Coordinates of C-alpha atoms in Angstrom, one line a residue:
X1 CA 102.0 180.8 134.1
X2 CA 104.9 179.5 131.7
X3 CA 105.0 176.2 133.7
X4 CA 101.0 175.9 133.3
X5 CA 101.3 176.0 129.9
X6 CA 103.6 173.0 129.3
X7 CA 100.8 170.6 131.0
X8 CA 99.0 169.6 128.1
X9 CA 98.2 166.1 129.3
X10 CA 94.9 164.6 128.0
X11 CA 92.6 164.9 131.2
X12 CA 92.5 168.4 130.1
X13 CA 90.1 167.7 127.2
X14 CA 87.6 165.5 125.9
X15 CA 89.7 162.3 124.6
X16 CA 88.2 162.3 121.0
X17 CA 86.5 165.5 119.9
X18 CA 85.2 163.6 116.3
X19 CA 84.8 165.4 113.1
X20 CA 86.3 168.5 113.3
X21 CA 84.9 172.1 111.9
X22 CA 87.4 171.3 108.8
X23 CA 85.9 168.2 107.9
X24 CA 83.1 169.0 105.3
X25 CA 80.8 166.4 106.8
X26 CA 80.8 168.7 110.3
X27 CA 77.2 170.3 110.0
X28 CA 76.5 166.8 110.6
X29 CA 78.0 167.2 114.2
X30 CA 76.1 170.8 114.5
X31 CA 72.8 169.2 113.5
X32 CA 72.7 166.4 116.3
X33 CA 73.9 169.6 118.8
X34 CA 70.7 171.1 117.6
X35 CA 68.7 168.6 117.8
X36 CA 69.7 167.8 121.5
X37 CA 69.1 171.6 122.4
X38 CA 65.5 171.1 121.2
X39 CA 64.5 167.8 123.1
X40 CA 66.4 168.5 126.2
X41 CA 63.6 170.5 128.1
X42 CA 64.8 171.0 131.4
X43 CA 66.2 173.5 131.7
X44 CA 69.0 172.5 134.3
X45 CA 69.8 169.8 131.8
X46 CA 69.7 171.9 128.5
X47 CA 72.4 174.2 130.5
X48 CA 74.7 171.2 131.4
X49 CA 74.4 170.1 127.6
X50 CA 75.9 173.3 126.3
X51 CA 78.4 173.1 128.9
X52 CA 79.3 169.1 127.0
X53 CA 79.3 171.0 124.0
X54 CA 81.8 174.1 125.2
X55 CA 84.1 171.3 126.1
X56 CA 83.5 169.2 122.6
X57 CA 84.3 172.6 121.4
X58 CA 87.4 173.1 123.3
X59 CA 89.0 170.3 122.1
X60 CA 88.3 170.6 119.1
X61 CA 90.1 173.8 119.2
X62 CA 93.0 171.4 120.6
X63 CA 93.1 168.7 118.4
X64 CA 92.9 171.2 114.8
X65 CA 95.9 173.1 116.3
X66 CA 97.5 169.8 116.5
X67 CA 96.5 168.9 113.3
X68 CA 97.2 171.8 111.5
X69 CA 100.1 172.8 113.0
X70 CA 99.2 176.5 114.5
X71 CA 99.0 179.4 112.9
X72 CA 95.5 178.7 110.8
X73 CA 92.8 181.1 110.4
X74 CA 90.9 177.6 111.0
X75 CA 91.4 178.1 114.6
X76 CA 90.7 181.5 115.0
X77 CA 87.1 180.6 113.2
X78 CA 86.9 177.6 115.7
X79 CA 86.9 180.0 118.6
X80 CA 84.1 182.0 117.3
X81 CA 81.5 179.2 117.7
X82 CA 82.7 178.5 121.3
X83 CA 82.3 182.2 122.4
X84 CA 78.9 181.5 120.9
X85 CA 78.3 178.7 122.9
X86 CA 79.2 181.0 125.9
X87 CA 76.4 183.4 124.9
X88 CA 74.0 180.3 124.9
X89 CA 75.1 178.6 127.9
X90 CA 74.9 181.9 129.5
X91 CA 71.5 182.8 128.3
X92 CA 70.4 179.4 129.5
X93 CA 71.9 179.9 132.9
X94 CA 70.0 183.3 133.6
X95 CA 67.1 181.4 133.1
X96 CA 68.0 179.0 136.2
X97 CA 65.5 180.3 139.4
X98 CA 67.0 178.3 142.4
X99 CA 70.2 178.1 143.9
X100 CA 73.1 175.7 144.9
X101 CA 70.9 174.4 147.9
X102 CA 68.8 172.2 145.2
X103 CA 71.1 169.4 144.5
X104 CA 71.1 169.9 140.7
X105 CA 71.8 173.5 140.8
X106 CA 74.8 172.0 143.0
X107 CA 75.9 169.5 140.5
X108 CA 75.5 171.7 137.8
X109 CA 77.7 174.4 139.1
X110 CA 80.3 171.3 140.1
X111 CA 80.6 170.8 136.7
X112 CA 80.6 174.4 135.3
X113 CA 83.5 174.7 137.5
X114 CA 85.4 171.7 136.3
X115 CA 85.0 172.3 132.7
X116 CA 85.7 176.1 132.9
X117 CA 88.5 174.8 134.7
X118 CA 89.8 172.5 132.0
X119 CA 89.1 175.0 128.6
X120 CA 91.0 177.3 130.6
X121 CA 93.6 175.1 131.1
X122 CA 94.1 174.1 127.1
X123 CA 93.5 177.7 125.7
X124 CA 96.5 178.6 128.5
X125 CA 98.8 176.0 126.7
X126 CA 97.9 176.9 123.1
X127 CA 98.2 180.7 123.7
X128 CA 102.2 180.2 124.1
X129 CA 102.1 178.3 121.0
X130 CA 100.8 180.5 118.7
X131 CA 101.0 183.4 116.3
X132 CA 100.0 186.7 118.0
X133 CA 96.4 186.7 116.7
X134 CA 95.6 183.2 117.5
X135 CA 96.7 184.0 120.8
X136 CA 94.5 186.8 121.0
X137 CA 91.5 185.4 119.8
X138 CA 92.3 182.8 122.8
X139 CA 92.8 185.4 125.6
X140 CA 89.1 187.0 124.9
X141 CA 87.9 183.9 125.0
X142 CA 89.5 183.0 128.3
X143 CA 87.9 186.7 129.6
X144 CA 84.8 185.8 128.2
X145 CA 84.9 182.5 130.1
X146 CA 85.4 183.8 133.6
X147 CA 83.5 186.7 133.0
X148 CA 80.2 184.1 132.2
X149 CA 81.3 181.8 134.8
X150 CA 81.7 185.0 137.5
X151 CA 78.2 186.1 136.9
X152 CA 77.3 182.1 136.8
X153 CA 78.5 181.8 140.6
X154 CA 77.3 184.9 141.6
X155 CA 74.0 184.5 140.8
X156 CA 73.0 180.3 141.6
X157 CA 75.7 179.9 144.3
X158 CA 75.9 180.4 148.6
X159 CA 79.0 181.6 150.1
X160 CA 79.5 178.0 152.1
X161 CA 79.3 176.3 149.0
X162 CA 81.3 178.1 146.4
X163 CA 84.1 178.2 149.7
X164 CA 83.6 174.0 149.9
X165 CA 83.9 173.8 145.8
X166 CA 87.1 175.5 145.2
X167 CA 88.7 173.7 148.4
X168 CA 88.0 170.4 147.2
X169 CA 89.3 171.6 143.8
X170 CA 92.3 172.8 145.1
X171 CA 92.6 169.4 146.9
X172 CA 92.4 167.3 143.8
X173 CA 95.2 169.2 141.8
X174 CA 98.0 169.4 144.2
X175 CA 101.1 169.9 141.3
X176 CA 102.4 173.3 140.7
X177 CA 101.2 173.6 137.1
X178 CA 97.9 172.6 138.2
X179 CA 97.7 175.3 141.0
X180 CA 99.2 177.8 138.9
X181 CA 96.6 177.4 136.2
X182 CA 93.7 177.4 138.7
X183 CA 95.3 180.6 140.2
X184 CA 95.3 182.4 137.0
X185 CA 91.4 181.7 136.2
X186 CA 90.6 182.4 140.4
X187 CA 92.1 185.4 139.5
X188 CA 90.3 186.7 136.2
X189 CA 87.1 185.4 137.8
X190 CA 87.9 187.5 141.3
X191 CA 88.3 190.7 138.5
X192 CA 85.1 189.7 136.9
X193 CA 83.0 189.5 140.0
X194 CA 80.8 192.6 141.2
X195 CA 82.9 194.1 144.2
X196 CA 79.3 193.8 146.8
X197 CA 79.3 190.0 145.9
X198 CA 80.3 187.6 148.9
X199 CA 81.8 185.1 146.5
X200 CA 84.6 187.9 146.0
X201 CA 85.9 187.4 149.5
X202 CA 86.0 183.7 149.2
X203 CA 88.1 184.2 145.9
X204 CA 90.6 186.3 147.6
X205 CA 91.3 183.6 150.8
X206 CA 91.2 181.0 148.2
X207 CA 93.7 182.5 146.2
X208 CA 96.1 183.2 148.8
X209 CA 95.7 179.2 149.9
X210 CA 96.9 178.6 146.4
X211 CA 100.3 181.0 147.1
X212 CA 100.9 179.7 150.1
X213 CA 100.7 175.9 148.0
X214 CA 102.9 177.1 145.4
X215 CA 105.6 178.4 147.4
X216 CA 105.2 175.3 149.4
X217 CA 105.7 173.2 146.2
X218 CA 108.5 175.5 144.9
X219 CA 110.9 174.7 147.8
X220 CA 109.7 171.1 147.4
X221 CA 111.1 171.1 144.0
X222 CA 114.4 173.3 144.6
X223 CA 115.1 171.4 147.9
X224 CA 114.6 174.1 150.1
X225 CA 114.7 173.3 154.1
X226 CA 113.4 175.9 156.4
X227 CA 114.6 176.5 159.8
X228 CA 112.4 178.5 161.8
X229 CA 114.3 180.3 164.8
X230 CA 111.5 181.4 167.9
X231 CA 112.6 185.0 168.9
X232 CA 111.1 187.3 170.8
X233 CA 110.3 190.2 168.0
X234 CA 108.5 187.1 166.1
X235 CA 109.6 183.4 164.3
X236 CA 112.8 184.2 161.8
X237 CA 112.9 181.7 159.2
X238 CA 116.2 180.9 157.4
X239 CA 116.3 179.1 154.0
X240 CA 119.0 176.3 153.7

């Protein structure tokens, strides 16, 4: 988890989050978000807009730590409108009647997955930059988060497909920081998930493909070579 947080590499966020909830001139920003909400009628779409604005939100959560240099309450009162945006997301999402089998269902939960992925991911690198009760306010977030996305994918998504989503994002971040950090949120969203739910099952196997990368990756790094020996009680391996 302490490697995961040194990735702080700009894929993880928007690239420019704009005015930021200091700037005075910021209801300006809230008032186009409203504004959206209300013309955007679908409601498949008006869920996938609040999941642009939870990652708006993120990073502006980034870039005002970077800005002010940790340690504001400013932070701690940006967090409070993402959790809000959660709630709405959320409430949106319940709304949804079909499942992954209709292609937009499919794309949406694609992209819930991606962005949950990537808040997770900055929230995990400022938590071990911060004061106690920034990092707090971070870690209830990051519950809050998998426990919205965990009722998200339990409720629009099939077994085949939640399996085929995390494999290919497992595929796409190979590095050891990258799996680490996806570990962690598999993990928080495996505890989150009712225990009669399939997806639970799918969690667990995923998770221990993830191990078996990381260990993989962590004799990579330390220039480990394995040497299997074929006995008859079973295959002893020997590290070298």
């Amino acid at each position: 988890v302490a490697l995961a947080a040194q990735d702080t590499s700009n894929d993880t966020v928007v690239e420019n989050p704009g005015i930021l909830p200091t700037n005075p001139f910021y209801f300006i920003k809230s008032w186009r978000r409203t504004a959206q909400r209300t013309i955007t009628l679908n409601l498949i779409k008006k869920t996938e807009l609040e999941l642009d604005i939870l990652n708006e939100k993120s990073s502006e959560i980034s870039r005002l730590y970077d800005v002010l240099d940790g340690g504001s309450e400013a932070i701690r009162d940006a967090v409070r409108p993402y959790n809000e945006s959660l709630d709405r997301f959320q409430s949106y999402a319940n709304g949804i009647k079909d499942n992954s089998k209709n292609i937009q269902v499919d794309k949406l939960l694609n992209k819930a997955l991606e962005i949950a992925i990537k808040n997770y991911t900055v929230f995990n690198s400022l938590e071990n930059r911060s004061d106690l009760r920034i990092r707090e306010s971070l870690e209830r977030s990051q519950d809050k988060l998998a426990e919205v996305m965990a009722n998200l994918f339990s409720r629009l998504d099939i077994q085949d497909n939640f399996q085929n989503r995390l494999e290919k994002l497992i595929s796409n971040n190979e590095s050891l920081v990258q799996l680490l950090t996806i570990g962690e949120f598999l993990n928080d969203l495996e505890v989150k998930t009712a225990p009669d739910s399939l997806l639970k099952d799918v969690l667990f196997q995923i998770k221990e493909n993830i191990s078996v990368e990381v260990i993989y990756n962590l004799i990579q790094i330390a220039q480990i070579n394995i040497l299997p020996t074929f006995q008859a009680t079973g295959i002893k391996l020997k590290l070298l």
